[in-house]
Tab-separated table of C-alpha atoms and ligand atoms in Angstrom:
chain	number	residue	atom	x	y	z
A	1	MET	CA	-48.657	-233.074	57.907
A	2	ILE	CA	-52.329	-232.401	58.588
A	3	GLU	CA	-53.576	-229.358	56.649
A	4	PRO	CA	-53.719	-226.594	57.567
A	5	TRP	CA	-51.073	-227.375	60.156
A	6	TRP	CA	-51.846	-224.476	62.483
A	7	GLN	CA	-55.436	-225.379	63.365
A	8	GLY	CA	-54.619	-228.081	65.856
A	9	GLY	CA	-50.884	-227.710	65.582
A	10	VAL	CA	-48.097	-227.517	68.111
A	11	LEU	CA	-45.895	-224.453	67.900
A	12	TYR	CA	-42.523	-224.292	69.559
A	13	GLN	CA	-41.122	-220.928	70.598
A	14	VAL	CA	-37.377	-220.533	70.185
A	15	TYR	CA	-35.591	-217.619	71.824
A	16	PRO	CA	-32.759	-217.585	69.286
A	17	ARG	CA	-29.977	-216.219	71.500
A	18	SER	CA	-30.592	-218.972	74.022
A	19	PHE	CA	-31.429	-222.052	71.991
A	20	ALA	CA	-28.249	-223.389	70.365
A	21	ASP	CA	-24.874	-221.823	69.570
A	22	SER	CA	-23.133	-223.024	66.408
A	23	ASN	CA	-19.870	-221.056	66.622
A	24	GLY	CA	-19.016	-221.048	70.330
A	25	ASP	CA	-19.388	-217.294	70.892
A	26	GLY	CA	-21.914	-217.905	73.679
A	27	ILE	CA	-24.856	-216.565	71.646
A	28	GLY	CA	-27.419	-218.894	70.160
A	29	ASP	CA	-27.855	-218.420	66.406
A	30	LEU	CA	-29.813	-219.530	63.341
A	31	GLU	CA	-27.322	-222.226	62.368
A	32	GLY	CA	-27.690	-223.520	65.909
A	33	VAL	CA	-31.456	-223.806	65.414
A	34	THR	CA	-30.904	-225.638	62.114
A	35	SER	CA	-28.531	-228.057	63.850
A	36	ARG	CA	-31.294	-228.921	66.349
A	37	LEU	CA	-34.108	-229.479	63.844
A	38	GLU	CA	-33.593	-233.195	64.218
A	39	TYR	CA	-34.579	-232.791	67.883
A	40	LEU	CA	-37.656	-230.720	67.043
A	41	GLU	CA	-38.752	-233.235	64.412
A	42	TRP	CA	-38.299	-236.048	66.939
A	43	LEU	CA	-40.373	-234.055	69.429
A	44	GLY	CA	-43.062	-233.744	66.759
A	45	VAL	CA	-43.802	-230.025	66.621
A	46	ASP	CA	-45.508	-228.512	63.577
A	47	ALA	CA	-43.875	-225.103	63.643
A	48	VAL	CA	-41.157	-223.022	65.205
A	49	TRP	CA	-41.650	-219.368	66.134
A	50	LEU	CA	-38.415	-217.428	66.414
A	51	ASN	CA	-38.314	-214.295	68.583
A	52	PRO	CA	-37.004	-211.288	66.561
A	53	ILE	CA	-33.927	-212.080	64.490
A	54	TYR	CA	-33.407	-208.614	62.970
A	55	PRO	CA	-30.563	-206.129	63.420
A	56	SER	CA	-31.228	-204.325	66.678
A	57	PRO	CA	-29.302	-202.362	69.306
A	58	ASN	CA	-30.937	-204.834	71.723
A	59	VAL	CA	-32.280	-202.353	74.222
A	60	ASP	CA	-35.245	-204.761	74.340
A	61	TRP	CA	-33.432	-207.794	72.881
A	62	GLY	CA	-34.664	-207.599	69.312
A	63	TYR	CA	-38.004	-205.899	70.008
A	64	ASP	CA	-36.303	-202.668	68.955
A	65	VAL	CA	-35.839	-203.346	65.261
A	66	ALA	CA	-33.312	-201.335	63.237
A	67	ASP	CA	-33.923	-203.159	59.921
A	68	TYR	CA	-36.969	-205.355	59.225
A	69	THR	CA	-35.532	-207.200	56.244
A	70	ALA	CA	-32.147	-208.390	57.495
A	71	VAL	CA	-30.672	-210.695	60.126
A	72	HIS	CA	-28.758	-209.595	63.232
A	73	PRO	CA	-25.074	-210.447	62.697
A	74	ASP	CA	-24.964	-212.157	66.129
A	75	LEU	CA	-27.554	-214.630	64.811
A	76	GLY	CA	-26.236	-215.202	61.280
A	77	THR	CA	-27.149	-214.134	57.770
A	78	LEU	CA	-30.144	-214.137	55.451
A	79	GLY	CA	-28.568	-217.218	53.873
A	80	ASP	CA	-28.666	-218.966	57.270
A	81	LEU	CA	-32.352	-218.091	57.571
A	82	ASP	CA	-33.054	-219.463	54.078
A	83	ARG	CA	-31.249	-222.685	54.990
A	84	LEU	CA	-33.185	-222.956	58.248
A	85	VAL	CA	-36.524	-222.482	56.436
A	86	ALA	CA	-35.586	-225.023	53.742
A	87	GLU	CA	-34.261	-227.649	56.148
A	88	ALA	CA	-37.230	-227.219	58.502
A	89	GLY	CA	-39.558	-227.562	55.503
A	90	ARG	CA	-37.931	-230.877	54.568
A	91	ARG	CA	-38.719	-232.074	58.081
A	92	GLY	CA	-42.324	-230.881	57.937
A	93	ILE	CA	-41.719	-227.941	60.279
A	94	ALA	CA	-42.978	-224.446	59.421
A	95	VAL	CA	-40.942	-221.402	60.468
A	96	LEU	CA	-42.632	-218.288	61.861
A	97	LEU	CA	-40.844	-215.026	62.521
A	98	ASP	CA	-41.722	-212.288	64.976
A	99	LEU	CA	-43.058	-209.049	63.496
A	100	VAL	CA	-42.745	-205.882	65.579
A	101	PRO	CA	-45.088	-203.374	63.906
A	102	ASN	CA	-45.992	-201.163	66.868
A	103	HIS	CA	-42.599	-199.507	67.178
A	104	THR	CA	-39.083	-199.527	65.749
A	105	SER	CA	-35.714	-198.957	67.333
A	106	ILE	CA	-34.781	-195.312	67.662
A	107	GLU	CA	-31.802	-196.362	65.538
A	108	HIS	CA	-33.998	-197.411	62.621
A	109	PRO	CA	-33.097	-195.008	59.765
A	110	TRP	CA	-36.801	-194.105	59.460
A	111	PHE	CA	-36.673	-192.218	62.739
A	112	ARG	CA	-34.376	-189.561	61.275
A	113	GLU	CA	-35.107	-189.905	57.565
A	114	ARG	CA	-38.891	-190.355	57.678
A	115	PRO	CA	-40.088	-188.898	61.002
A	116	ASP	CA	-43.646	-188.671	59.627
A	117	LEU	CA	-43.935	-192.412	60.109
A	118	TYR	CA	-43.997	-191.822	63.898
A	119	VAL	CA	-46.408	-190.211	66.359
A	120	TRP	CA	-45.415	-186.664	67.371
A	121	ALA	CA	-46.807	-183.838	69.490
A	122	ASP	CA	-45.597	-180.321	70.289
A	123	GLU	CA	-46.305	-180.741	73.996
A	124	VAL	CA	-46.946	-183.846	76.111
A	125	PRO	CA	-50.564	-184.303	75.014
A	126	ASN	CA	-51.919	-186.891	77.434
A	127	ASN	CA	-51.432	-189.259	80.387
A	128	TRP	CA	-50.143	-192.278	78.437
A	129	ARG	CA	-47.462	-194.251	80.248
A	130	ALA	CA	-44.352	-196.064	79.037
A	131	ALA	CA	-44.184	-199.761	79.875
A	132	PHE	CA	-40.445	-199.761	80.578
A	133	ARG	CA	-38.709	-197.602	83.195
A	134	GLY	CA	-42.063	-195.962	84.010
A	135	GLY	CA	-42.925	-192.353	83.345
A	136	SER	CA	-44.625	-190.660	80.439
A	137	ALA	CA	-44.889	-192.368	77.067
A	138	TRP	CA	-43.686	-189.097	75.486
A	139	THR	CA	-40.050	-188.039	75.198
A	140	LEU	CA	-38.663	-184.786	73.825
A	141	ASP	CA	-36.488	-185.152	70.746
A	142	PRO	CA	-34.147	-182.144	70.963
A	143	GLU	CA	-33.332	-182.363	67.254
A	144	ARG	CA	-36.955	-182.050	66.188
A	145	GLU	CA	-38.088	-180.035	69.181
A	146	GLY	CA	-41.132	-182.225	69.513
A	147	TYR	CA	-42.268	-185.139	71.638
A	148	TYR	CA	-42.467	-188.648	70.175
A	149	LEU	CA	-44.630	-191.459	71.533
A	150	HIS	CA	-43.193	-194.671	72.946
A	151	ASN	CA	-45.495	-197.143	74.628
A	152	PHE	CA	-42.415	-199.154	75.676
A	153	ALA	CA	-38.840	-197.846	76.196
A	154	ARG	CA	-37.879	-194.387	74.921
A	155	GLU	CA	-35.576	-196.193	72.466
A	156	GLN	CA	-38.725	-197.775	70.926
A	157	PRO	CA	-40.680	-194.980	69.169
A	158	ASP	CA	-44.230	-195.951	68.150
A	159	LEU	CA	-45.159	-195.898	64.485
A	160	ASP	CA	-48.181	-193.920	63.298
A	161	TRP	CA	-50.626	-196.492	61.928
A	162	TRP	CA	-52.888	-193.709	60.641
A	163	ASN	CA	-50.198	-193.017	58.048
A	164	PRO	CA	-50.848	-195.124	54.917
A	165	GLU	CA	-47.107	-195.211	54.256
A	166	VAL	CA	-46.607	-197.202	57.466
A	167	ARG	CA	-49.212	-199.714	56.249
A	168	ALA	CA	-47.530	-199.906	52.843
A	169	GLU	CA	-44.089	-200.453	54.405
A	170	PHE	CA	-45.363	-203.343	56.500
A	171	GLU	CA	-47.095	-204.992	53.579
A	172	ARG	CA	-43.723	-204.876	51.814
A	173	ILE	CA	-42.052	-206.413	54.870
A	174	LEU	CA	-44.657	-209.208	55.043
A	175	ARG	CA	-44.146	-209.988	51.347
A	176	PHE	CA	-40.363	-209.936	51.702
A	177	TRP	CA	-40.470	-212.790	54.236
A	178	PHE	CA	-43.459	-214.655	52.789
A	179	ASP	CA	-41.643	-214.723	49.428
A	180	ARG	CA	-38.687	-216.381	51.186
A	181	GLY	CA	-40.899	-219.204	52.436
A	182	VAL	CA	-41.521	-217.963	55.956
A	183	ALA	CA	-44.797	-219.612	57.068
A	184	GLY	CA	-46.143	-216.697	59.059
A	185	PHE	CA	-45.638	-214.252	61.887
A	186	ARG	CA	-46.180	-213.878	65.555
A	187	ILE	CA	-47.309	-210.255	65.806
A	188	ASP	CA	-45.921	-208.264	68.715
A	189	VAL	CA	-48.447	-206.260	70.803
A	190	ALA	CA	-51.057	-206.851	68.130
A	191	HIS	CA	-53.721	-204.961	70.074
A	192	ALA	CA	-51.698	-201.747	70.270
A	193	LEU	CA	-50.950	-200.661	66.701
A	194	VAL	CA	-53.474	-197.895	66.105
A	195	LYS	CA	-53.620	-195.061	68.631
A	196	ASP	CA	-56.511	-192.721	69.277
A	197	ARG	CA	-56.427	-190.154	66.480
A	198	GLU	CA	-57.010	-187.253	68.882
A	199	LEU	CA	-54.507	-188.641	71.398
A	200	ARG	CA	-57.088	-188.420	74.167
A	201	ASP	CA	-56.226	-189.309	77.777
A	202	ASP	CA	-56.655	-192.890	78.857
A	203	VAL	CA	-59.343	-193.031	81.538
A	204	ALA	CA	-59.075	-193.958	85.200
A	205	ALA	CA	-59.393	-197.691	85.774
A	206	THR	CA	-61.961	-199.329	87.991
A	207	ASP	CA	-61.668	-202.612	89.897
A	208	GLU	CA	-63.688	-204.277	87.163
A	209	ASP	CA	-61.030	-203.720	84.500
A	210	ASP	CA	-58.765	-206.654	83.742
A	211	PRO	CA	-55.299	-206.223	85.267
A	212	HIS	CA	-53.539	-205.723	81.966
A	213	THR	CA	-55.880	-203.090	80.564
A	214	ARG	CA	-55.733	-201.193	83.834
A	215	ALA	CA	-51.915	-201.112	84.070
A	216	HIS	CA	-50.634	-198.039	85.958
A	217	GLY	CA	-54.140	-197.320	87.252
A	218	ILE	CA	-55.455	-196.329	83.821
A	219	ARG	CA	-57.716	-198.148	81.420
A	220	ARG	CA	-55.850	-198.163	78.133
A	221	ILE	CA	-58.610	-197.474	75.646
A	222	HIS	CA	-56.876	-194.717	73.692
A	223	SER	CA	-53.168	-195.585	73.845
A	224	MET	CA	-54.039	-199.109	72.619
A	225	ASN	CA	-56.974	-201.524	72.154
A	226	ARG	CA	-58.433	-199.301	69.396
A	227	PRO	CA	-61.042	-200.885	67.088
A	228	GLU	CA	-59.280	-199.443	64.024
A	229	THR	CA	-56.482	-201.986	64.465
A	230	HIS	CA	-58.814	-204.667	63.118
A	231	GLU	CA	-58.654	-203.091	59.650
A	232	VAL	CA	-54.908	-203.689	59.589
A	233	PHE	CA	-55.370	-207.399	60.251
A	234	HIS	CA	-58.139	-207.661	57.667
A	235	ALA	CA	-55.682	-206.421	55.069
A	236	TRP	CA	-52.862	-208.666	56.293
A	237	ARG	CA	-55.084	-211.742	56.313
A	238	ARG	CA	-56.009	-211.110	52.677
A	239	LEU	CA	-52.319	-210.839	51.895
A	240	ALA	CA	-51.398	-213.963	53.905
A	241	ASP	CA	-54.221	-215.958	52.279
A	242	SER	CA	-53.035	-214.985	48.801
A	243	TYR	CA	-49.972	-217.214	49.284
A	244	GLU	CA	-49.849	-220.943	48.734
A	245	PRO	CA	-49.906	-222.403	51.298
A	246	PRO	CA	-51.619	-219.497	53.061
A	247	ARG	CA	-49.357	-217.806	55.574
A	248	VAL	CA	-50.366	-217.656	59.221
A	249	LEU	CA	-50.840	-214.688	61.573
A	250	VAL	CA	-50.527	-215.362	65.298
A	251	GLY	CA	-51.255	-212.373	67.492
A	252	GLU	CA	-49.749	-211.420	70.781
A	253	VAL	CA	-53.149	-210.024	71.688
A	254	TYR	CA	-52.432	-209.129	75.298
A	255	VAL	CA	-56.056	-208.667	76.260
A	256	LEU	CA	-57.392	-210.596	79.237
A	257	ASP	CA	-61.031	-209.751	78.622
A	258	VAL	CA	-61.929	-212.850	76.606
A	259	PRO	CA	-64.701	-211.403	74.368
A	260	ALA	CA	-62.477	-208.403	73.490
A	261	TRP	CA	-59.573	-210.762	72.788
A	262	ALA	CA	-61.746	-212.997	70.573
A	263	ARG	CA	-62.574	-210.041	68.290
A	264	TYR	CA	-59.071	-210.261	66.832
A	265	TYR	CA	-60.182	-213.417	65.029
A	266	GLY	CA	-62.713	-211.305	63.081
A	267	SER	CA	-65.443	-213.495	61.637
A	268	GLY	CA	-63.205	-216.520	62.220
A	269	SER	CA	-61.458	-216.420	58.867
A	270	ASP	CA	-60.733	-212.776	58.039
A	271	GLU	CA	-58.355	-211.505	60.760
A	272	LEU	CA	-55.758	-213.359	62.843
A	273	ASN	CA	-55.498	-217.137	62.425
A	274	LEU	CA	-54.522	-217.571	66.068
A	275	ALA	CA	-54.089	-215.404	69.142
A	276	PHE	CA	-52.313	-216.428	72.332
A	277	ASN	CA	-54.797	-216.861	75.135
A	278	PHE	CA	-53.344	-214.660	77.869
A	279	ALA	CA	-56.334	-215.179	80.136
A	280	LEU	CA	-55.085	-218.735	80.638
A	281	VAL	CA	-51.464	-217.593	81.012
A	282	HIS	CA	-52.621	-215.353	83.861
A	283	ALA	CA	-54.860	-217.951	85.525
A	284	ASP	CA	-53.476	-220.143	88.289
A	285	LEU	CA	-52.993	-223.852	87.620
A	286	GLU	CA	-56.266	-224.442	89.358
A	287	ALA	CA	-59.305	-226.304	88.026
A	288	ALA	CA	-62.012	-223.696	88.665
A	289	GLN	CA	-60.021	-220.803	87.199
A	290	MET	CA	-58.845	-222.647	84.113
A	291	ARG	CA	-62.201	-224.244	83.421
A	292	HIS	CA	-63.721	-220.772	83.546
A	293	VAL	CA	-61.211	-219.331	81.039
A	294	VAL	CA	-61.715	-222.221	78.633
A	295	ALA	CA	-65.519	-221.993	78.834
A	296	ALA	CA	-65.358	-218.232	78.219
A	297	THR	CA	-62.987	-218.776	75.286
A	298	GLU	CA	-65.154	-221.429	73.666
A	299	ALA	CA	-68.214	-219.201	74.102
A	300	ALA	CA	-66.541	-216.079	72.682
A	301	LEU	CA	-64.774	-217.469	69.620
A	302	PRO	CA	-66.477	-217.644	66.222
A	303	ALA	CA	-67.313	-221.235	65.295
A	304	SER	CA	-64.471	-221.630	62.817
A	305	ALA	CA	-61.756	-220.176	65.060
A	306	TRP	CA	-59.030	-222.011	66.951
A	307	PRO	CA	-57.689	-220.974	70.340
A	308	CYS	CA	-53.941	-220.981	70.971
A	309	TRP	CA	-52.893	-222.123	74.435
A	310	THR	CA	-49.604	-221.434	76.103
A	311	GLY	CA	-48.179	-221.428	79.615
A	312	SER	CA	-44.728	-219.911	79.198
A	313	ASN	CA	-42.949	-217.312	77.123
A	314	HIS	CA	-39.982	-214.956	77.228
A	315	ASP	CA	-42.041	-212.312	79.080
A	316	ALA	CA	-44.369	-214.175	81.438
A	317	GLY	CA	-41.812	-216.768	82.578
A	318	ARG	CA	-41.733	-220.569	82.611
A	319	LEU	CA	-44.830	-222.592	83.488
A	320	THR	CA	-42.851	-225.036	85.619
A	321	THR	CA	-41.992	-222.172	87.953
A	322	ARG	CA	-45.046	-219.918	87.559
A	323	TRP	CA	-47.697	-222.591	87.801
A	324	CYS	CA	-45.938	-225.482	89.485
A	325	ASP	CA	-43.255	-224.070	91.782
A	326	GLY	CA	-40.794	-226.451	90.105
A	327	ASP	CA	-42.864	-229.596	90.736
A	328	GLU	CA	-42.447	-231.982	87.817
A	329	ALA	CA	-45.687	-233.909	88.327
A	330	LEU	CA	-47.630	-230.653	88.195
A	331	ALA	CA	-45.673	-229.557	85.118
A	332	ARG	CA	-46.882	-232.738	83.401
A	333	CYS	CA	-50.442	-231.839	84.337
A	334	ALA	CA	-49.940	-228.380	82.824
A	335	LEU	CA	-48.530	-229.887	79.614
A	336	LEU	CA	-51.452	-232.314	79.529
A	337	VAL	CA	-53.876	-229.386	79.733
A	338	LEU	CA	-52.150	-227.281	77.067
A	339	LEU	CA	-51.810	-230.172	74.651
A	340	THR	CA	-55.306	-231.627	74.987
A	341	LEU	CA	-57.539	-228.561	74.898
A	342	ARG	CA	-59.153	-227.747	71.566
A	343	GLY	CA	-56.849	-225.647	69.433
A	344	ALA	CA	-53.192	-224.984	68.828
A	345	ALA	CA	-50.687	-225.171	71.648
A	346	CYS	CA	-47.423	-223.296	71.932
A	347	LEU	CA	-44.543	-224.699	73.950
A	348	TYR	CA	-41.671	-222.461	75.013
A	349	TYR	CA	-38.244	-224.066	74.550
A	350	GLY	CA	-37.573	-226.175	77.645
A	351	ASP	CA	-41.246	-226.626	78.639
A	352	GLU	CA	-40.928	-230.176	77.333
A	353	LEU	CA	-38.215	-230.838	79.950
A	354	ALA	CA	-40.231	-229.246	82.771
A	355	LEU	CA	-37.484	-226.630	82.782
A	356	ALA	CA	-37.723	-224.143	85.646
A	357	ALA	CA	-36.742	-220.465	85.567
A	358	GLY	CA	-32.992	-219.943	85.444
A	359	HIS	CA	-31.042	-218.191	88.167
A	360	VAL	CA	-29.633	-214.884	86.938
A	361	PRO	CA	-27.622	-212.977	89.563
A	362	PRO	CA	-28.185	-209.179	89.579
A	363	GLU	CA	-24.825	-208.445	87.934
A	364	ARG	CA	-25.778	-210.606	84.939
A	365	VAL	CA	-29.207	-209.045	84.347
A	366	VAL	CA	-29.489	-207.564	80.845
A	367	ASP	CA	-33.238	-206.943	80.497
A	368	VAL	CA	-34.844	-203.487	80.456
A	369	GLY	CA	-37.993	-204.884	82.126
A	370	ASP	CA	-38.780	-204.617	85.813
A	371	PRO	CA	-38.825	-207.260	87.173
A	372	PRO	CA	-36.207	-208.512	84.700
A	373	ARG	CA	-37.318	-211.268	82.365
A	374	ASP	CA	-33.862	-212.869	82.073
A	375	PRO	CA	-34.722	-215.938	84.227
A	376	ALA	CA	-37.120	-217.047	81.468
A	377	ARG	CA	-34.446	-216.595	78.790
A	378	THR	CA	-31.510	-218.665	80.041
A	379	PRO	CA	-29.774	-221.120	77.657
A	380	MET	CA	-31.353	-224.442	76.695
A	381	PRO	CA	-29.647	-227.226	78.661
A	382	TRP	CA	-28.697	-229.755	75.999
A	383	SER	CA	-26.786	-232.023	78.378
A	384	ARG	CA	-25.573	-232.186	81.964
A	385	GLU	CA	-22.565	-230.148	80.818
A	386	GLY	CA	-24.978	-227.662	79.256
A	387	GLY	CA	-23.718	-227.655	75.680
A	388	TRP	CA	-22.625	-224.018	75.861
A	389	ASP	CA	-19.297	-222.220	76.094
A	390	ASP	CA	-19.630	-219.172	78.309
A	391	PRO	CA	-23.227	-218.344	77.302
A	392	TRP	CA	-24.576	-214.765	77.216
A	393	LEU	CA	-26.912	-215.562	80.136
A	394	PRO	CA	-25.872	-217.985	82.868
A	395	LEU	CA	-26.829	-221.647	82.689
A	396	GLU	CA	-26.500	-222.956	86.226
A	397	ASP	CA	-28.940	-225.804	86.712
A	398	THR	CA	-28.681	-228.542	84.098
A	399	SER	CA	-30.399	-231.264	86.131
A	400	ARG	CA	-33.244	-231.291	83.591
A	401	ASN	CA	-31.570	-231.534	80.200
A	402	VAL	CA	-32.265	-232.907	76.731
A	403	GLU	CA	-29.624	-235.654	76.672
A	404	ASP	CA	-30.658	-237.285	79.945
A	405	GLU	CA	-34.393	-236.950	79.337
A	406	ARG	CA	-34.131	-238.255	75.793
A	407	ALA	CA	-32.385	-241.360	77.111
A	408	ASP	CA	-35.099	-241.958	79.730
A	409	PRO	CA	-38.489	-243.169	78.404
A	410	GLY	CA	-40.042	-242.210	81.760
A	411	SER	CA	-39.000	-238.545	81.452
A	412	THR	CA	-41.207	-235.502	80.981
A	413	LEU	CA	-39.581	-235.050	77.581
A	414	HIS	CA	-40.901	-238.449	76.472
A	415	PHE	CA	-44.255	-237.682	78.073
A	416	THR	CA	-44.516	-234.456	76.025
A	417	ARG	CA	-43.415	-236.201	72.846
A	418	ASP	CA	-45.949	-239.004	73.331
A	419	LEU	CA	-48.674	-236.455	73.988
A	420	ILE	CA	-47.852	-234.610	70.761
A	421	ALA	CA	-47.839	-237.934	68.883
A	422	LEU	CA	-51.237	-238.824	70.365
A	423	ARG	CA	-52.673	-235.617	68.868
A	424	ARG	CA	-51.767	-237.009	65.478
A	425	THR	CA	-53.111	-240.509	66.076
A	426	LEU	CA	-56.386	-239.408	67.683
A	427	PRO	CA	-58.188	-237.004	65.325
A	428	ASP	CA	-60.605	-236.122	68.156
A	429	LEU	CA	-57.691	-234.802	70.177
A	430	ARG	CA	-56.312	-232.672	67.396
A	431	GLY	CA	-59.552	-231.449	65.917
A	432	GLY	CA	-62.586	-232.510	67.952
A	433	SER	CA	-64.898	-230.294	69.950
A	434	TYR	CA	-64.438	-229.407	73.653
A	435	ALA	CA	-67.160	-230.210	76.192
A	436	GLU	CA	-66.673	-229.882	79.914
A	437	LEU	CA	-67.503	-232.981	82.000
A	438	PRO	CA	-68.585	-233.057	85.651
A	439	ALA	CA	-65.626	-233.409	88.015
A	440	PRO	CA	-65.149	-233.221	91.792
A	441	GLU	CA	-63.673	-230.096	93.359
A	442	GLY	CA	-60.014	-229.616	92.452
A	443	ALA	CA	-60.343	-231.717	89.319
A	444	TRP	CA	-61.207	-230.773	85.742
A	445	ALA	CA	-62.419	-233.088	83.006
A	446	TRP	CA	-63.502	-232.628	79.428
A	447	ARG	CA	-64.423	-234.572	76.362
A	448	ARG	CA	-62.819	-234.067	72.975
A	449	GLY	CA	-64.974	-235.035	70.033
A	450	GLU	CA	-66.861	-238.264	70.598
A	451	GLY	CA	-64.223	-240.651	71.807
A	452	VAL	CA	-61.601	-238.953	73.983
A	453	SER	CA	-61.807	-237.763	77.596
A	454	VAL	CA	-59.196	-235.933	79.599
A	455	ALA	CA	-59.140	-235.612	83.375
A	456	VAL	CA	-56.658	-233.866	85.608
A	457	ASN	CA	-56.479	-233.456	89.370
A	458	LEU	CA	-55.037	-230.043	90.227
A	459	GLY	CA	-56.259	-230.155	93.821
A	460	SER	CA	-54.676	-231.528	96.967
A	461	ARG	CA	-56.994	-234.531	97.599
A	462	PRO	CA	-57.462	-237.781	95.657
A	463	VAL	CA	-60.546	-237.714	93.421
A	464	GLU	CA	-62.571	-240.023	91.222
A	465	VAL	CA	-63.738	-238.714	87.870
A	466	ALA	CA	-66.612	-240.327	85.983
A	467	VAL	CA	-65.001	-241.273	82.683
A	468	GLU	CA	-64.827	-244.658	81.008
A	469	GLY	CA	-62.574	-246.423	78.552
A	470	ARG	CA	-58.869	-247.137	78.414
A	471	VAL	CA	-56.009	-244.942	79.634
A	472	ALA	CA	-54.143	-243.930	76.476
A	473	LEU	CA	-51.631	-241.684	78.191
A	474	ALA	CA	-51.101	-240.637	81.793
A	475	THR	CA	-48.785	-238.411	83.805
A	476	ASP	CA	-48.053	-241.619	85.743
A	477	ARG	CA	-46.814	-243.624	82.775
A	478	GLY	CA	-47.355	-246.927	84.607
A	479	ARG	CA	-51.122	-246.510	84.239
A	480	GLU	CA	-51.257	-246.581	80.467
A	481	GLY	CA	-53.434	-249.376	79.136
A	482	GLU	CA	-55.479	-249.473	82.360
A	483	ARG	CA	-59.207	-250.086	81.791
A	484	VAL	CA	-61.488	-247.605	83.476
A	485	GLY	CA	-64.973	-248.865	84.341
A	486	GLY	CA	-66.883	-246.839	86.898
A	487	GLY	CA	-64.487	-243.958	87.358
A	488	LEU	CA	-60.891	-242.823	87.074
A	489	GLU	CA	-59.070	-242.373	90.359
A	490	LEU	CA	-56.537	-239.589	90.307
A	491	ALA	CA	-54.057	-238.669	93.016
A	492	PRO	CA	-53.137	-234.975	93.368
A	493	ALA	CA	-51.025	-233.783	90.406
A	494	GLU	CA	-52.179	-236.656	88.235
A	495	GLY	CA	-53.977	-236.632	84.901
A	496	ALA	CA	-54.814	-238.895	81.984
A	497	VAL	CA	-56.217	-239.146	78.484
A	498	VAL	CA	-58.887	-241.851	78.289
A	499	THR	CA	-60.203	-243.240	75.003
A	500	SER	CA	-63.564	-244.943	74.713
A	501	GLY	CA	-63.833	-248.496	73.435
B	1	NOJ	C1	-43.995	-207.972	73.773
B	1	NOJ	C2	-42.742	-208.766	73.667
B	1	NOJ	O1	-43.027	-210.129	73.828
B	1	NOJ	C3	-41.812	-208.223	74.728
B	1	NOJ	O2	-40.684	-209.041	74.913
B	1	NOJ	C4	-41.445	-206.814	74.340
B	1	NOJ	O3	-40.644	-206.254	75.363
B	1	NOJ	C5	-42.669	-205.963	74.123
B	1	NOJ	N1	-43.709	-206.618	73.398
B	1	NOJ	C6	-42.316	-204.716	73.347
B	1	NOJ	O4	-42.015	-205.061	72.016
B	2	CA	CA1	-23.244	-218.082	68.114
């Protein structure tokens, strides 16, 4: 393993209920993940991030936590988690959990026993809006005769991060898992923890605000995105760095304004280690847009910081559908982009197969979100038969599956695996700088370090890109080994890594 693994590493997001089922109850579980570590090692990923595994009434499928230091019985036991961490460690794979510090489940004992840990008001104090089911972010609790804040569903009360006891509780939770060998955390809604102390109204949005900040027509500068949140991550980074090896903090910093997003890295070594780059998630798979996001990211980040690129997740959907409308050649281009930019990359389970969104008929929808996010959360197709017995979400299309793609060296699975392997064999690809190269309209090209160039044609016309060397890896596998003299010709939906010399 290259140290520290996360800097140019490949993360792999596992949605535990949908990855692999060890006991045939139709729900993926921790033992299922352990049983598939051989696959993940073969694929070559550095780390696995598990969506929340804690006891939860599952109003928001684990993002409503009822106990931060236990495992949901559907998914297994603490012992299963320990075995997963140990077995992954033997295979050189780090395990990250998902921390949900903004809110708990309304069924967390704290809500009744320690109400002071939450945000309360006697009357609805402001215009803040709930993300799920719409309406005010304040709900009356008849028992307490006061209103509690919930930025998400009313079953997800927000914690009060001005209360030092909340901070102390979360430091205990971090230590609990770090002491068990967990390598780090993905931090849910990392930009939202601290709320305006005076609970002031959010302000009216303008057309210049990024679409996420201006959700519901308001610019969320008081209900979230508060500068005081940075102090929390300063403290956590000190804690994470006090472990050996240092533990890693990956933020779900859902901020599309790139300079504001970059601030969550602090000086580059004193806040989050990584933050998902949602500006790229929200860009189209289009050269001009993506090039712009990457240039802005490189300009905004402190010199020692590493971006974290992703194209799919359990909220936004699958890149093969979102970006590529199911087209496999385009999905390879997207994977090529994610895995050859400077920084860490995060694949969502199934991305490596060019898996498209699942079909979930209305009567099977279980998500609280609107539109429902279930199509991004359907079971992993392990074989043409699926590999599942009556799964919790339907698995209809198994045409792209692990067994078939693993047996076919020309598959997207092999393409992804070879790309990940190339990051290890070419230090420039894993750790070198990023510099944009000139490219015709529709195409995008960049150099990594001194000796590696990448070019991709995301447009609809053939192009020629001025790079030289030898094709080390290409979306059209037949081109590998080709010598490039004057320029690299690329058909639409084609891309390649070219090494000099
Ligand atoms: C972001 C998570 O990824 C999403 O699934 C969840 O619904 C919200 N945060 C609330 O926790
Ligand atoms: Ca199971």
